[in-house]
Amino acid sequence: MHAAGAVRRWLSAPRGVVVLALLTLGVALVSSVVGYEIARHSDEKLWNEQRLALRNATSEIRTMFAHGRDIDPRFVRMIEHSARLKDLKFEIAPGEGDREIQPVLDGEGRIAGFFTWEKIAPTTAAMRALAPYIAVLLIVLMAFAGYSLWHLKRAARDLSETEAMARRAADQDKLTGMPNHAKMVELLDLALAERAPGETTTFAVFELDGMADVTANFGVLGSDELIVAVADRIREAAPPEAICGRIGSDEFAMLLTTADGADIDAMVAAIIESIGRPHWFDTVVRVSAHAGFAQAPHHAATRGELTRRAELALRAAAGKGPGSRVAFDAPLDKVSTDQKFIQRELPRAVSANELELHYQPIISAHGGRIVGVEALLRWTHAQRGPIGPAVFIPIAEQMGLMDTIGAFVLRRALREAKRWPDLYVAVNLSPLQVRDGSIVEVVRAALVDSGVPPSRLMLEITEGVLVDNPDEMVRRIEDLHALGVRVALDDFGSGYSNLGYLQRFPLDKLKIDRSFVTALGATANGGVIIQAIVALGRALGLSILVEGVETEQQRVLLRLAGCDEMQGYLFAKPAPAAAVDRLLAQQKQSGGKLIPDTVNAPALAG
Ligand code: C2E
Ligand code: MG
Ligand code: MG
């Protein structure tokens, strides 16, 4: 099957045509030679027969002469016919010429005359007649073979060009023209094989932040344009000897071999910085990137190890936020081992009811009273100790456990909220929960079961979830509103920071991310930004809460900026429900205020 196919392919190729032509030529030559030989032999045979017939005729003639008779012309014709001779003549003195000749003797043995005839070899003659045609045929065949050869050469050249193009296309990212993932892997293998002692091979991975936002605002074509622009920035910012590739839709990589001790961190930082500079299209577009890198031989010897560790560093950088970069470090390996540990232990912990809720008070900026609590998941593993929700919730999402965990949080929080009839309870919803339409029914059922008025439930969603499918999310929030609950946008400003969302989505509260509070004292314009967000939120009728208030100075500044509510270690850390009971009791004693409006407020954290 395979061989037959190969032969068919081989024959269908131009070289097959040439070989066929040469074969035909060979057959024609051989058959002409053989034909000629056969013809020659049959001519030889004919001549022998003719000679014999003539010899017999001659003895007849001798008898004729003996009887004194002349040669009868009819007799000559008869011999001519029977011996198949052409133009047989009896001549006494034949002339010069190219005729066959045979003497005829009389009764006494003297030459009486000669038989002459035209010498012909019929088949040879036929061959001779055919010769020009054969020659023409040969010339045509030769020409055909020549043409086929030329054609073959051209086809071979075209083929190798097409092959080279196909190889380039297979190695290249279509959009940016950079080496693609497969090619980068190949180049990395090569770089590792060629690395000399005293050299370091770095594999850095860059991931863009905020591309979903770009696609939402500018469409796929717009994001393609941006990707091309980012690729150009990376090429420009990377050292000339670096190889840069696009290894995923939002991921780029840099491969670089340097002398040991080169400042790779600075190179990676420069690339991140250049990606983050504004891009000018019809309007200004900004994306940022974070990066992780690992180096051979310090972190890894093999390609698999090096890429895995660069990815681990990238994940760590993603956790630190846009613009950050992380070099691989041994503890990162521990993180991935921890991840495996959580994957193994979490399902058990969920079914064994090991997850608990802590509550962090939310304080009114004006009266200093506790107005609500945020329910925060806690998991204390018997051997490992506490494991943070930011660590295990993404894993729970990956493992499909979030439905169960989310429903547990809602029910437990609402049940415990009954202890604090004057407070609202804020419950975080993971993006997966919000995307799943059944959340509306889950919330409704939990409210009915607990008997807590819907107005006391605040659901916290994050910006990321709004980006993917904005229209559906608007409907989802409206459905939740229809139940009577309120919806807050959590961590505002930590990710996409699109002020457009505030207008588009029917939100009730804005929770300004902790990072803004940290920036308050650190940068000159930190306060200005918060003030601007507060003003905008106000204009849209949103209540403003600021998270992560840790110092008295921050509290005062934030109050001046005009926020409505605050939450942070300055007031209280998340703690079990009983601790909230105690705080409320304390508040009652101190005249209804947890934090007095003075600068020397006591920190109740702990
Ligand atoms: P979040 O909703 O923004 O919660 C606030 C986080 O900031 C909490 O971390 C809280 O302990 C911490 N925090 C509060 N005040 C301060 C402060 O003054 N300084 C500092 N440095 N941190 C403060 P936590 O409990 O580790 O939770 C982290 C994140 O995990 C939460 O962020 C939330 O996104 C998620 N999460 C927690 N519980 C749940 C849950 O029940 N369901 C879902 N889907 N996510 C949850
Ligand atoms: Mg929250
Ligand atoms: Mg938050």
Tab-separated table of C-alpha atoms in Angstrom, residues 41-468:
chain	number	residue	atom	x	y	z
A	41	HIS	CA	17.744	-11.630	-42.012
A	42	SER	CA	14.537	-11.840	-43.942
A	43	ASP	CA	16.224	-9.997	-46.839
A	44	GLU	CA	19.128	-12.466	-46.724
A	45	LYS	CA	16.655	-15.327	-46.897
A	46	LEU	CA	14.893	-13.770	-49.835
A	47	TRP	CA	18.132	-13.321	-51.736
A	48	ASN	CA	19.103	-16.966	-51.195
A	49	GLU	CA	15.731	-18.048	-52.519
A	50	GLN	CA	16.180	-15.751	-55.491
A	51	ARG	CA	19.629	-17.140	-56.239
A	52	LEU	CA	18.340	-20.707	-56.057
A	53	ALA	CA	15.413	-19.850	-58.349
A	54	LEU	CA	17.836	-18.214	-60.807
A	55	ARG	CA	20.190	-21.177	-60.684
A	56	ASN	CA	17.305	-23.515	-61.525
A	57	ALA	CA	16.189	-21.145	-64.228
A	58	THR	CA	19.724	-21.054	-65.651
A	59	SER	CA	19.787	-24.876	-66.034
A	60	GLU	CA	16.412	-24.621	-67.814
A	61	ILE	CA	17.939	-21.994	-70.105
A	62	ARG	CA	20.954	-24.135	-70.771
A	63	THR	CA	18.537	-26.865	-71.985
A	64	MET	CA	16.781	-24.232	-74.055
A	65	PHE	CA	20.081	-23.191	-75.662
A	66	ALA	CA	20.987	-26.850	-76.214
A	67	HIS	CA	17.869	-27.197	-78.267
A	68	GLY	CA	18.918	-24.068	-80.129
A	69	ARG	CA	16.014	-22.038	-78.994
A	70	ASP	CA	16.091	-18.357	-78.038
A	71	ILE	CA	15.141	-17.106	-74.660
A	72	ASP	CA	11.462	-16.538	-74.529
A	73	PRO	CA	10.629	-13.175	-72.841
A	74	ARG	CA	7.636	-14.841	-71.203
A	75	PHE	CA	10.023	-17.230	-69.569
A	76	VAL	CA	12.013	-14.289	-68.190
A	77	ARG	CA	8.839	-12.798	-66.784
A	78	MET	CA	7.938	-16.116	-65.254
A	79	ILE	CA	11.301	-16.344	-63.498
A	80	GLU	CA	10.993	-12.725	-62.416
A	81	HIS	CA	7.692	-13.511	-60.876
A	82	SER	CA	8.554	-16.840	-59.286
A	83	ALA	CA	11.879	-15.594	-57.856
A	84	ARG	CA	10.318	-12.310	-56.784
A	85	LEU	CA	12.933	-10.267	-58.658
A	86	LYS	CA	12.373	-6.742	-59.722
A	87	ASP	CA	12.875	-5.764	-63.360
A	88	LEU	CA	14.610	-9.011	-64.447
A	89	LYS	CA	16.256	-8.715	-67.869
A	90	PHE	CA	18.249	-11.062	-70.042
A	91	GLU	CA	21.068	-9.055	-71.575
A	92	ILE	CA	23.970	-10.136	-73.761
A	93	ALA	CA	26.105	-7.180	-72.646
A	94	PRO	CA	24.715	-5.508	-69.553
A	95	GLY	CA	25.632	-1.884	-68.938
A	96	GLU	CA	27.369	-0.446	-65.946
A	97	GLY	CA	25.074	0.181	-63.027
A	98	ASP	CA	23.929	-0.775	-59.674
A	99	ARG	CA	22.128	-3.874	-60.770
A	100	GLU	CA	22.506	-7.437	-59.658
A	101	ILE	CA	24.006	-9.620	-62.279
A	102	GLN	CA	24.229	-13.370	-62.941
A	103	PRO	CA	25.833	-14.996	-66.030
A	104	VAL	CA	23.761	-17.432	-68.069
A	105	LEU	CA	25.720	-20.323	-69.670
A	106	ASP	CA	24.790	-22.101	-72.869
A	107	GLY	CA	24.940	-25.869	-73.602
A	108	GLU	CA	28.750	-25.772	-73.998
A	109	GLY	CA	29.332	-23.900	-70.820
A	110	ARG	CA	30.039	-20.523	-72.477
A	111	ILE	CA	28.513	-17.328	-71.268
A	112	ALA	CA	25.468	-16.733	-73.382
A	113	GLY	CA	24.359	-13.585	-71.606
A	114	PHE	CA	23.420	-12.208	-68.243
A	115	PHE	CA	20.393	-11.924	-66.078
A	116	THR	CA	20.288	-8.496	-64.454
A	117	TRP	CA	17.766	-7.194	-61.953
A	118	GLU	CA	17.358	-4.392	-59.615
A	119	LYS	CA	18.857	-5.102	-56.268
A	120	ILE	CA	16.277	-4.469	-53.573
A	121	ALA	CA	15.951	-5.611	-50.034
A	122	PRO	CA	12.244	-5.005	-49.377
A	123	THR	CA	12.278	-4.929	-45.612
A	124	THR	CA	15.505	-2.927	-45.388
A	125	ALA	CA	13.961	-0.573	-47.838
A	126	ALA	CA	10.925	-0.327	-45.682
A	127	MET	CA	13.146	0.395	-42.750
A	128	ARG	CA	14.935	3.032	-44.716
A	129	ALA	CA	11.625	4.601	-45.593
A	130	LEU	CA	10.670	4.586	-41.958
A	131	ALA	CA	13.999	5.995	-40.794
A	132	PRO	CA	13.118	9.702	-41.162
A	133	TYR	CA	9.981	9.177	-39.176
A	134	ILE	CA	11.853	7.327	-36.460
A	135	ALA	CA	14.430	10.116	-36.428
A	136	VAL	CA	11.681	12.696	-36.020
A	137	LEU	CA	10.115	10.594	-33.276
A	138	LEU	CA	13.463	10.372	-31.522
A	139	ILE	CA	13.981	14.115	-31.775
A	140	VAL	CA	10.499	14.744	-30.384
A	141	LEU	CA	11.145	12.334	-27.556
A	142	MET	CA	14.481	13.947	-26.809
A	143	ALA	CA	12.856	17.366	-26.800
A	144	PHE	CA	10.128	16.062	-24.545
A	145	ALA	CA	12.692	14.583	-22.163
A	146	GLY	CA	14.616	17.852	-22.192
A	147	TYR	CA	11.467	19.831	-21.470
A	148	SER	CA	10.538	17.444	-18.696
A	149	LEU	CA	13.971	17.809	-17.166
A	150	TRP	CA	13.710	21.578	-17.237
A	151	HIS	CA	10.212	21.352	-15.808
A	152	LEU	CA	11.461	18.999	-13.134
A	153	LYS	CA	14.188	21.388	-12.119
A	154	ARG	CA	11.750	24.279	-11.919
A	155	ALA	CA	9.218	22.232	-9.967
A	156	ALA	CA	11.945	21.122	-7.561
A	157	ARG	CA	12.943	24.749	-7.028
A	158	ASP	CA	9.291	25.787	-6.493
A	159	LEU	CA	8.814	22.897	-4.128
A	160	SER	CA	11.818	23.796	-2.014
A	161	GLU	CA	10.627	27.420	-1.916
A	162	THR	CA	7.134	26.327	-0.850
A	163	GLU	CA	8.641	24.010	1.731
A	164	ALA	CA	10.751	26.830	3.131
A	165	MET	CA	7.664	29.070	3.253
A	166	ALA	CA	5.618	26.373	4.989
A	167	ARG	CA	8.436	25.846	7.487
A	168	ARG	CA	8.595	29.580	8.148
A	169	ALA	CA	4.800	29.735	8.586
A	170	ALA	CA	4.866	26.790	10.986
A	171	ASP	CA	7.531	28.519	13.072
A	172	GLN	CA	6.055	31.989	13.046
A	173	ASP	CA	3.271	33.750	14.847
A	174	LYS	CA	1.060	35.061	12.047
A	175	LEU	CA	0.135	38.313	13.728
A	176	THR	CA	3.517	39.549	14.912
A	177	GLY	CA	5.933	37.566	12.751
A	178	MET	CA	7.727	36.506	15.931
A	179	PRO	CA	8.764	32.898	16.567
A	180	ASN	CA	5.783	31.005	17.952
A	181	HIS	CA	5.631	28.706	20.959
A	182	ALA	CA	6.906	25.611	19.132
A	183	LYS	CA	9.808	27.548	17.617
A	184	MET	CA	10.745	29.114	20.952
A	185	VAL	CA	10.901	25.649	22.485
A	186	GLU	CA	13.191	24.532	19.657
A	187	LEU	CA	15.382	27.624	20.063
A	188	LEU	CA	15.514	27.124	23.801
A	189	ASP	CA	16.745	23.560	23.310
A	190	LEU	CA	19.400	24.888	20.970
A	191	ALA	CA	20.431	27.660	23.358
A	192	LEU	CA	20.741	25.198	26.245
A	193	ALA	CA	22.798	22.818	24.118
A	194	GLU	CA	25.135	25.589	22.980
A	195	ARG	CA	25.497	27.369	26.305
A	196	ALA	CA	29.187	27.562	27.216
A	197	PRO	CA	30.557	27.449	30.773
A	198	GLY	CA	30.376	30.908	32.298
A	199	GLU	CA	27.186	31.699	30.386
A	200	THR	CA	23.619	31.973	31.583
A	201	THR	CA	20.537	31.222	29.499
A	202	THR	CA	17.471	33.155	30.603
A	203	PHE	CA	13.891	32.318	29.693
A	204	ALA	CA	11.526	35.159	30.551
A	205	VAL	CA	7.754	35.065	30.081
A	206	PHE	CA	5.658	38.243	29.818
A	207	GLU	CA	1.903	38.236	30.285
A	208	LEU	CA	-0.227	41.220	29.330
A	209	ASP	CA	-2.752	42.603	31.806
A	210	GLY	CA	-5.943	44.259	30.723
A	211	MET	CA	-6.268	42.696	27.270
A	212	ALA	CA	-9.845	41.614	28.026
A	213	ASP	CA	-10.608	45.254	28.597
A	214	VAL	CA	-8.995	46.245	25.300
A	215	THR	CA	-10.993	43.608	23.436
A	216	ALA	CA	-14.191	44.754	25.141
A	217	ASN	CA	-13.576	48.347	24.117
A	218	PHE	CA	-11.856	48.030	20.748
A	219	GLY	CA	-12.884	44.592	19.483
A	220	VAL	CA	-10.683	41.770	18.265
A	221	LEU	CA	-9.113	43.871	15.497
A	222	GLY	CA	-8.189	46.554	17.976
A	223	SER	CA	-6.593	44.054	20.306
A	224	ASP	CA	-4.702	42.511	17.363
A	225	GLU	CA	-3.340	45.942	16.517
A	226	LEU	CA	-2.266	46.394	20.090
A	227	ILE	CA	-0.574	42.980	20.180
A	228	VAL	CA	1.461	43.959	17.100
A	229	ALA	CA	2.424	47.238	18.778
A	230	VAL	CA	3.390	45.423	21.982
A	231	ALA	CA	5.506	42.961	19.964
A	232	ASP	CA	7.362	45.916	18.415
A	233	ARG	CA	7.946	47.446	21.831
A	234	ILE	CA	9.337	44.160	23.141
A	235	ARG	CA	11.674	43.809	20.146
A	236	GLU	CA	12.940	47.350	20.646
A	237	ALA	CA	13.403	47.100	24.387
A	238	ALA	CA	15.036	43.661	24.409
A	239	PRO	CA	18.817	43.407	23.937
A	240	PRO	CA	19.749	42.858	20.268
A	241	GLU	CA	20.989	39.325	20.884
A	242	ALA	CA	17.741	38.276	22.599
A	243	ILE	CA	15.165	36.165	20.763
A	244	CYS	CA	11.618	37.316	21.432
A	245	GLY	CA	8.566	35.217	20.615
A	246	ARG	CA	4.815	35.150	21.090
A	247	ILE	CA	3.934	31.997	22.981
A	248	GLY	CA	0.268	32.562	23.751
A	249	SER	CA	-2.499	35.008	22.928
A	250	ASP	CA	-1.389	37.387	25.687
A	251	GLU	CA	2.029	35.864	26.401
A	252	PHE	CA	5.449	36.700	25.038
A	253	ALA	CA	8.815	35.176	25.816
A	254	MET	CA	12.410	36.287	25.677
A	255	LEU	CA	15.306	33.904	25.304
A	256	LEU	CA	18.767	35.226	25.974
A	257	THR	CA	22.207	33.813	26.640
A	258	THR	CA	24.600	36.190	28.396
A	259	ALA	CA	27.794	36.080	30.362
A	260	ASP	CA	27.117	35.136	33.988
A	261	GLY	CA	26.116	38.075	36.121
A	262	ALA	CA	24.363	40.143	33.443
A	263	ASP	CA	21.575	42.271	34.881
A	264	ILE	CA	18.606	40.355	33.470
A	265	ASP	CA	16.244	41.873	36.008
A	266	ALA	CA	16.920	45.327	34.564
A	267	MET	CA	16.340	44.053	31.018
A	268	VAL	CA	13.016	42.490	32.007
A	269	ALA	CA	12.045	45.679	33.837
A	270	ALA	CA	12.857	47.729	30.739
A	271	ILE	CA	10.602	45.546	28.586
A	272	ILE	CA	7.730	45.775	31.077
A	273	GLU	CA	8.187	49.522	31.214
A	274	SER	CA	8.132	49.866	27.432
A	275	ILE	CA	4.961	47.742	27.119
A	276	GLY	CA	3.268	49.920	29.727
A	277	ARG	CA	3.901	53.229	27.953
A	278	PRO	CA	0.704	54.590	26.343
A	279	HIS	CA	-0.084	53.372	22.842
A	280	TRP	CA	-1.517	55.937	20.493
A	281	PHE	CA	-4.213	54.675	18.161
A	282	ASP	CA	-7.349	56.706	17.574
A	283	THR	CA	-7.227	57.138	21.280
A	284	VAL	CA	-4.718	56.364	24.003
A	285	VAL	CA	-4.641	52.709	24.998
A	286	ARG	CA	-2.664	51.351	27.919
A	287	VAL	CA	-1.840	47.799	28.813
A	288	SER	CA	0.599	46.580	31.351
A	289	ALA	CA	2.483	43.360	31.742
A	290	HIS	CA	4.004	41.238	34.444
A	291	ALA	CA	6.880	38.854	33.928
A	292	GLY	CA	8.597	35.853	35.408
A	293	PHE	CA	11.951	34.411	34.461
A	294	ALA	CA	14.222	31.496	35.247
A	295	GLN	CA	17.826	30.846	34.324
A	296	ALA	CA	19.979	27.901	33.346
A	297	PRO	CA	22.081	26.537	34.941
A	298	HIS	CA	21.212	28.327	38.227
A	299	HIS	CA	17.524	27.403	38.399
A	300	ALA	CA	17.223	24.550	35.966
A	301	ALA	CA	19.271	22.390	33.650
A	302	THR	CA	16.630	21.097	31.263
A	303	ARG	CA	14.201	22.918	29.020
A	304	GLY	CA	11.161	21.459	30.825
A	305	GLU	CA	12.425	22.581	34.210
A	306	LEU	CA	13.416	26.018	32.947
A	307	THR	CA	10.040	26.777	31.303
A	308	ARG	CA	8.100	25.378	34.259
A	309	ARG	CA	10.051	27.538	36.688
A	310	ALA	CA	9.687	30.621	34.492
A	311	GLU	CA	5.906	29.965	34.495
A	312	LEU	CA	5.939	29.618	38.297
A	313	ALA	CA	7.735	32.943	38.557
A	314	LEU	CA	5.168	34.415	36.134
A	315	ARG	CA	2.288	33.203	38.331
A	316	ALA	CA	3.984	34.753	41.331
A	317	ALA	CA	4.334	38.037	39.423
A	318	ALA	CA	0.644	37.846	38.442
A	319	GLY	CA	-0.151	37.599	42.138
A	320	LYS	CA	1.894	40.721	42.817
A	321	GLY	CA	-0.040	42.668	40.210
A	322	PRO	CA	0.473	44.438	36.880
A	323	GLY	CA	3.949	45.768	36.223
A	324	SER	CA	5.695	43.357	38.548
A	325	ARG	CA	8.468	40.924	37.719
A	326	VAL	CA	9.684	37.890	39.615
A	327	ALA	CA	12.841	35.838	39.185
A	328	PHE	CA	12.416	32.175	39.984
A	329	ASP	CA	13.267	31.352	43.532
A	330	ALA	CA	13.204	27.998	45.356
A	331	PRO	CA	10.161	28.903	47.541
A	332	LEU	CA	8.114	29.221	44.361
A	333	ASP	CA	8.503	25.505	43.891
A	334	LYS	CA	7.019	25.200	47.322
A	335	VAL	CA	4.045	27.266	46.165
A	336	SER	CA	3.340	24.790	43.429
A	337	THR	CA	3.733	21.905	45.881
A	338	ASP	CA	1.307	23.756	48.169
A	339	GLN	CA	-1.089	23.999	45.277
A	340	LYS	CA	-1.012	20.230	44.862
A	341	PHE	CA	-1.500	19.844	48.590
A	342	ILE	CA	-4.584	22.092	48.498
A	343	GLN	CA	-5.976	20.249	45.502
A	344	ARG	CA	-5.723	17.057	47.515
A	345	GLU	CA	-7.026	18.407	50.817
A	346	LEU	CA	-9.709	20.932	49.857
A	347	PRO	CA	-12.468	18.497	48.787
A	348	ARG	CA	-12.037	16.683	52.089
A	349	ALA	CA	-12.086	19.931	54.063
A	350	VAL	CA	-15.297	21.014	52.322
A	351	SER	CA	-17.133	17.797	53.059
A	352	ALA	CA	-15.758	17.674	56.629
A	353	ASN	CA	-17.058	21.224	57.254
A	354	GLU	CA	-13.586	22.528	58.009
A	355	LEU	CA	-14.258	25.876	56.335
A	356	GLU	CA	-15.372	28.704	58.571
A	357	LEU	CA	-16.334	32.342	58.293
A	358	HIS	CA	-14.705	35.285	59.972
A	359	TYR	CA	-16.250	38.718	59.968
A	360	GLN	CA	-14.564	42.072	59.538
A	361	PRO	CA	-16.498	45.123	60.726
A	362	ILE	CA	-17.303	47.933	58.339
A	363	ILE	CA	-17.307	51.353	59.964
A	364	SER	CA	-19.269	54.440	59.059
A	365	ALA	CA	-16.791	57.229	58.302
A	366	HIS	CA	-19.056	59.793	59.849
A	367	GLY	CA	-20.454	58.302	63.022
A	368	GLY	CA	-17.592	55.827	63.625
A	369	ARG	CA	-20.180	53.095	64.193
A	370	ILE	CA	-20.073	49.533	62.918
A	371	VAL	CA	-22.619	49.448	60.103
A	372	GLY	CA	-21.854	46.086	58.580
A	373	VAL	CA	-19.544	43.099	58.447
A	374	GLU	CA	-17.806	41.389	55.599
A	375	ALA	CA	-17.839	37.612	55.716
A	376	LEU	CA	-14.409	36.186	54.875
A	377	LEU	CA	-13.655	32.509	54.395
A	378	ARG	CA	-11.164	30.826	56.680
A	379	TRP	CA	-9.618	27.386	56.461
A	380	THR	CA	-7.335	26.115	59.168
A	381	HIS	CA	-5.720	22.856	58.204
A	382	ALA	CA	-4.930	20.505	61.087
A	383	GLN	CA	-1.254	20.172	60.081
A	384	ARG	CA	-0.611	23.165	57.864
A	385	GLY	CA	-2.415	25.818	59.879
A	386	PRO	CA	-4.375	28.686	58.255
A	387	ILE	CA	-4.613	28.772	54.465
A	388	GLY	CA	-5.804	32.113	53.014
A	389	PRO	CA	-8.901	32.409	50.816
A	390	ALA	CA	-6.881	34.181	48.136
A	391	VAL	CA	-4.843	30.962	47.901
A	392	PHE	CA	-7.523	28.300	48.008
A	393	ILE	CA	-10.461	30.025	46.287
A	394	PRO	CA	-8.832	30.053	42.816
A	395	ILE	CA	-8.084	26.348	43.289
A	396	ALA	CA	-11.659	25.693	44.443
A	397	GLU	CA	-12.805	27.417	41.240
A	398	GLN	CA	-10.572	25.240	39.108
A	399	MET	CA	-11.831	22.126	40.872
A	400	GLY	CA	-15.511	23.008	40.515
A	401	LEU	CA	-15.975	23.327	44.296
A	402	MET	CA	-17.006	26.962	44.254
A	403	ASP	CA	-20.742	26.273	43.972
A	404	THR	CA	-20.715	24.247	47.176
A	405	ILE	CA	-18.401	26.648	49.001
A	406	GLY	CA	-20.308	29.721	47.776
A	407	ALA	CA	-23.667	28.341	48.901
A	408	PHE	CA	-22.146	27.462	52.289
A	409	VAL	CA	-20.807	31.013	52.751
A	410	LEU	CA	-24.174	32.575	51.893
A	411	ARG	CA	-26.135	30.338	54.257
A	412	ARG	CA	-23.674	30.576	57.110
A	413	ALA	CA	-23.260	34.367	56.803
A	414	LEU	CA	-27.009	34.943	56.699
A	415	ARG	CA	-27.594	32.608	59.633
A	416	GLU	CA	-24.994	34.408	61.748
A	417	ALA	CA	-26.178	37.835	60.577
A	418	LYS	CA	-29.322	37.250	62.614
A	419	ARG	CA	-27.183	38.012	65.703
A	420	TRP	CA	-26.626	41.560	64.443
A	421	PRO	CA	-29.995	42.918	63.318
A	422	ASP	CA	-28.636	46.438	62.819
A	423	LEU	CA	-25.765	45.441	60.545
A	424	TYR	CA	-25.617	44.489	56.914
A	425	VAL	CA	-23.551	41.502	55.898
A	426	ALA	CA	-21.294	41.586	52.862
A	427	VAL	CA	-20.630	38.296	51.060
A	428	ASN	CA	-17.989	37.888	48.348
A	429	LEU	CA	-19.003	36.158	45.141
A	430	SER	CA	-16.330	34.547	43.001
A	431	PRO	CA	-16.385	35.344	39.278
A	432	LEU	CA	-17.540	31.800	38.530
A	433	GLN	CA	-20.519	32.178	40.842
A	434	VAL	CA	-21.562	35.449	39.233
A	435	ARG	CA	-21.234	34.062	35.717
A	436	ASP	CA	-23.460	31.130	36.614
A	437	GLY	CA	-27.064	32.306	36.300
A	438	SER	CA	-28.188	29.992	39.114
A	439	ILE	CA	-26.645	32.390	41.650
A	440	VAL	CA	-29.925	34.375	41.733
A	441	GLU	CA	-31.846	31.312	42.855
A	442	VAL	CA	-29.124	30.324	45.366
A	443	VAL	CA	-29.259	33.800	46.958
A	444	ARG	CA	-33.052	33.796	47.035
A	445	ALA	CA	-33.181	30.370	48.709
A	446	ALA	CA	-30.560	31.379	51.320
A	447	LEU	CA	-32.522	34.550	52.128
A	448	VAL	CA	-35.784	32.652	52.478
A	449	ASP	CA	-34.172	29.987	54.676
A	450	SER	CA	-32.500	32.505	56.978
A	451	GLY	CA	-35.369	34.956	57.180
A	452	VAL	CA	-32.893	37.851	56.973
A	453	PRO	CA	-34.338	40.845	55.044
A	454	PRO	CA	-32.708	41.075	51.606
A	455	SER	CA	-31.789	44.710	52.224
A	456	ARG	CA	-29.257	43.508	54.791
A	457	LEU	CA	-27.327	41.459	52.254
A	458	MET	CA	-24.559	43.102	50.218
A	459	LEU	CA	-23.004	40.995	47.463
A	460	GLU	CA	-19.434	41.844	46.479
A	461	ILE	CA	-18.340	41.195	42.909
A	462	THR	CA	-15.036	42.044	41.238
A	463	GLU	CA	-14.350	44.054	38.108
A	464	GLY	CA	-12.937	41.178	36.101
A	465	VAL	CA	-16.256	39.412	35.953
A	466	LEU	CA	-17.932	42.420	34.353
A	467	VAL	CA	-15.535	42.563	31.426
A	468	ASP	CA	-16.245	39.247	29.764
